[in-house]
Amino acid sequence: MAAAKSRPAKNGDSKPVILELDKISKRFGPVIANEDVSLTLRRGDVVALLGENGAGKTTLMNVLFGHYVCEEGEVRVASENGKMVQLTPGSPQASIDAGIGMVHQHFTLAENLTGFENIILGVEPLFGLANKRREARKKIEDLMESSGLGVDLDIRVSSLTVGEKQRVEILKALFGDTRVLVLDEPTAVLTPQESEGLFETVAKLAAGGLAVIFISHKLHEVLAASHRIVVLRGGKFVGELITADSDKRRIAELMVGHEVPGSKRERIGAGDIVLKFNRANVDGIDDRRSLHDADFEVREKEIVGIAGVTGNGQAALAALISGLVEPDSGTVEFQGKTVTKFTPKIFMNSGIGRIPEDRHHDGVVGSMNVSENLAIENLDDDRFSNNGMLRFAGFRKYAENVIDAYDVRCSGPDAEARLLSGGNMQKLILARVLDTEPKLILANQPTRGLDVGALTEVHKRLLAARERGAGVVLISEDLDELFALADRVVVIHSGNLEDAGEIENLDRASVGLMMAGHSTEAQAS
Amino acid sequence: MEFLEIFLNENFWQAAIRIATPLIFGTLGALICERAGVLNLGIEGIFTAGAMSGWMAVWLGAGLAGGLLTAMIVGAILGLLHGILTVPLGLSQHVSGIGVTMLATSLAYFTYRTTLPDVTSPPRIEAFQPLDIPVLSDLPFLGPALFQHTFMTYLAFFLVFVVAWVLKSTPLGLAIRAVGDNPSSVDSQGMSVYALRIGAIMAGSSLMALGGAFLTMAAFDAFFFGMVNGRGWICIALTVFASWKPRKALLGALLFGAFEAYQVRLQTEVGSFVPGEVFLMAPYILSIVALIIVARSADYPRALLVPWFKGER
C-alpha cells in the first residue's frame, strides 16, 4: 500500500480521553441502527469506523453530532477541567461548541458562496455586521498552513474540484477550535493520489493532538491511515483492533462475518468486436461532460474497465453507449454496422443493456412496484403485453421468478421499488438487463454504495455474462473492482480516453496517475 | 419621428419610474424569498392585501406611516402562512403560493366590502405627495423626471441597495444565500433552516405588501378591485430576469416601467390605426423575450423549490 509510509505511529493509552460514546442504541421504528455501541477517543487518536453499508456507522456519527437523539446510552466529552460531561442530545450546536467537527459524506457546502464564506457561515452572530472577517481569514490561513490543506478561498465553491471542496469542508470543520474531527467516507470521491494526500493531512493533524474518526468500508485505507479500527456489523459493535496488529483478511471477516470469496477471473479469449468508436466526439458543456476524439472498442467475452474520477467524461461515454446522445463527429459501430440512429430504444432493442449510474433516479421508478419496474424496458414482450394491453399476471410471474433467482429481498412483486435497499434495487436492475441476454452491457458504477454481499453478487453476474459472450463496459472509480473484473483498462480523464492496456501489465499506482491526468508518456520521462 | 420624441418627454420618464416603483418592492421581496429557496407565488395576493390594508389603515386614521406599517404586518403574516406550509410542512410551493394569493385577495375584498358595504365610489385618502426637494426638483427635465416622486419611490430605490448590501456583506445575507443553495450547509453549522427560511419569506412578503400599498397610498388614493392586475406575476418574472440580484432587479423594473409608459404614449400617437391591445401586450412580450435571453444563463438558487426536512440526508 502506497500510503503506508504516512501511517502515524501507534498511540499509547496515556493521552487524555476527550470523547466517549457509551452504549449507544438508536432505533428507527423496528429497525435497529445502533445497539450498544461504545467508543473511546483520546487526543491524537485516529480511529477508523469500519462496516458494510447499513452497519450503522453514519447513524452513530449523526448521534454524536446531534442530528439524531439516541434512545439509550450517552455521549460524553471532556470539559475544560478534564472531567467528562454529557453532551446535550439532539443539538448540533452543542456538538459544535464541544469541539466536534464533521465532514459529511455528501458535502454540506453552499456552492454559490466562496470557500471563505462557507467556512465563516454561522460563525458570526447572525444579526451582526461582518466585522471580524480579517481575523477569521488569518485563522483559516494559519489552519491551511499547519494542516497543508491549500485551496483558493475566494472563488465560488461551484468551480472547485471535488478534492478542493473536501478541503474546504475539512477547514470548515476545523475552524471552530475542533478537538474531534469526523470524516464520513472521505475518499469516496477522491483519486488515489488525493486520498493519499488526505491521509497525510490526517496524520499531521493527529500529530498535532486532534482526534480523528473516519468512516470507511475500504479496507486498504483503513489499514493505511488509522491507529485503531472499530468494526460495526448490523448496528452492533463486533470488535476493536489495533491496526498495526491486523491484516486485511481478518478485518474483512469481522466486517462481513464470514469468509469473503475473492472474485475469481480466468482469462478467456475475447471474440469479435461488438462496439467500436471511431474518433467519436461529444461536445458537452465542459470537459467533464465531453468526449474528445474517442477511439474505443469492446469485444465479445471481454470486460473493459473505464477507470477515472467521477466527472471526467464518464457521463458522456455512458450516454453515447446507451444512445442518449449522438456523436457530434466520428462514428459508432455496433456489431460491425455503423449506427445512424441514436435513441435508447433502438440501442436497447439491438442488444445493449445498461446498468445506470444513479440507480434510484435512472434505474427504477421509485413509486412503481417491483414487477412493473422489471417489465418496464420490455413492455413489447409477449409475456408482458398482448395487443397493446398489459398483462399484469405476466408481470407478477416474471417478478416472482426474478425475486427467487436473484435473491431480491422485498415483500414481493408488489413492493414499491423505492423501499428496496441499494443492493436489492441493483439486483432488480441486473435481472432486467441480463435476462434479455444483451450483447453489450454498460455497467456504470454498478457497485457504488453496495455492501460486500451485494457487490459479490453483481461481480458474479457480470463475469457470467462475459462467459456467455457479452462484451461489458465497466465504468468504475473503484480500483479494487476494476482489478477484480476487467480484462483491459481504459482511463478517462477530462473527456479523453487513454488505453492503459491489459490488466496483467498494470498496477494501481500507474492507473491512479493516469486517472489524475498524467499520461503514460509523461510518466516515462 | 413622433415615437422617438416620447423619450425626450420628462413626463415619460416620471411615469416609467412611478410604474416601476411597486415592481421594485415586489421583485426585492420575491428575490429574498427565492434566495432562501422558497418561491412565493402568494405575491399577487399579498400585493392586494397590502394595498387594501395600507389604504384602510390610513382611512381609519392611522396616518401614512401607520398605513405602511399595517401593510407590512399583513404581508408578514401572509408570508408566515406560506412559510409554515412550505418549509416545515414541505408542501408544494406552487400550490401553497397560489392558495395564499387566492386567500389574500379574497380576504382583502371581503374586508373592504364588509367595512364599506354601501359605498359606490371608493373613498379617498390623503395619499403620499411628491416630495419637494430643494434645487433638484426645480432642475429642468431631470427635476420632473427624477426628483418629483413620493417618499415611497425613494424608499424603493434605497431598499435596493440595502437588500444588496445585506445579502452580499452581512452574516445574515450569507446565511440566506446558503440556505437557498444547500440547506445542509446551514444545518451543519448549527443554524435553523426553518427559522431562516420562514424569516426570509416574512421579510420578503412585507416588501411585497409595500408594493401593493404604493398603489393605494401613492399612485392612487383609493382601493379598487382588480387594481393589482398581475403586477405580482411580473415581479416573479423580473426575479429570474434579475438573476436574483437586487441591482439587476432595479434595472428590470425600470425597463418594464419604461415599456409600459412608452406603450401608453405610443397608443395616443399611432392608436388610430393599430389596435390598443397590441400595445397592452407589448411590455409582456418584451418581458418574455428578455427572459428568454437572460434566463438561459440564470444562476438559480440550487435549493429553490426543494423542501428540506431535518434529519433527512
Short mmCIF file of C-alpha atoms in Angstrom, two decimals, chain B residues 13-19 21 128-133 137 142-154 157 214:
data_model
loop_
_atom_site.label_atom_id
_atom_site.label_comp_id
_atom_site.label_asym_id
_atom_site.label_seq_id
_atom_site.Cartn_x
_atom_site.Cartn_y
_atom_site.Cartn_z
CA TRP B 13 -39.55 59.23 -17.51
CA GLN B 14 -41.54 60.23 -14.50
CA ALA B 15 -44.23 57.70 -15.41
CA ALA B 16 -41.67 54.98 -16.04
CA ILE B 17 -40.23 55.38 -12.56
CA ARG B 18 -43.68 55.58 -11.00
CA ILE B 19 -44.74 52.37 -12.72
CA THR B 21 -41.83 51.51 -8.01
CA PHE B 128 -48.25 60.48 -0.22
CA GLN B 129 -47.46 63.63 -2.17
CA PRO B 130 -44.39 64.23 -4.34
CA LEU B 131 -41.53 65.48 -2.20
CA ASP B 132 -40.28 68.91 -2.96
CA ILE B 133 -36.52 68.63 -2.87
CA SER B 137 -36.86 69.28 -8.03
CA LEU B 142 -34.26 65.96 -14.53
CA GLY B 143 -36.39 67.64 -11.90
CA PRO B 144 -39.74 66.31 -13.01
CA ALA B 145 -38.26 63.04 -14.25
CA LEU B 146 -36.31 62.06 -11.14
CA PHE B 147 -36.97 64.40 -8.25
CA GLN B 148 -40.70 64.87 -8.07
CA HIS B 149 -41.60 61.47 -6.72
CA THR B 150 -43.19 60.38 -3.45
CA PHE B 151 -41.35 59.12 -0.40
CA MET B 152 -42.18 55.52 -1.36
CA THR B 153 -40.29 55.68 -4.65
CA TYR B 154 -37.17 56.88 -2.92
CA PHE B 157 -34.58 52.77 -4.55
CA PHE B 214 -47.74 52.04 -3.03
#
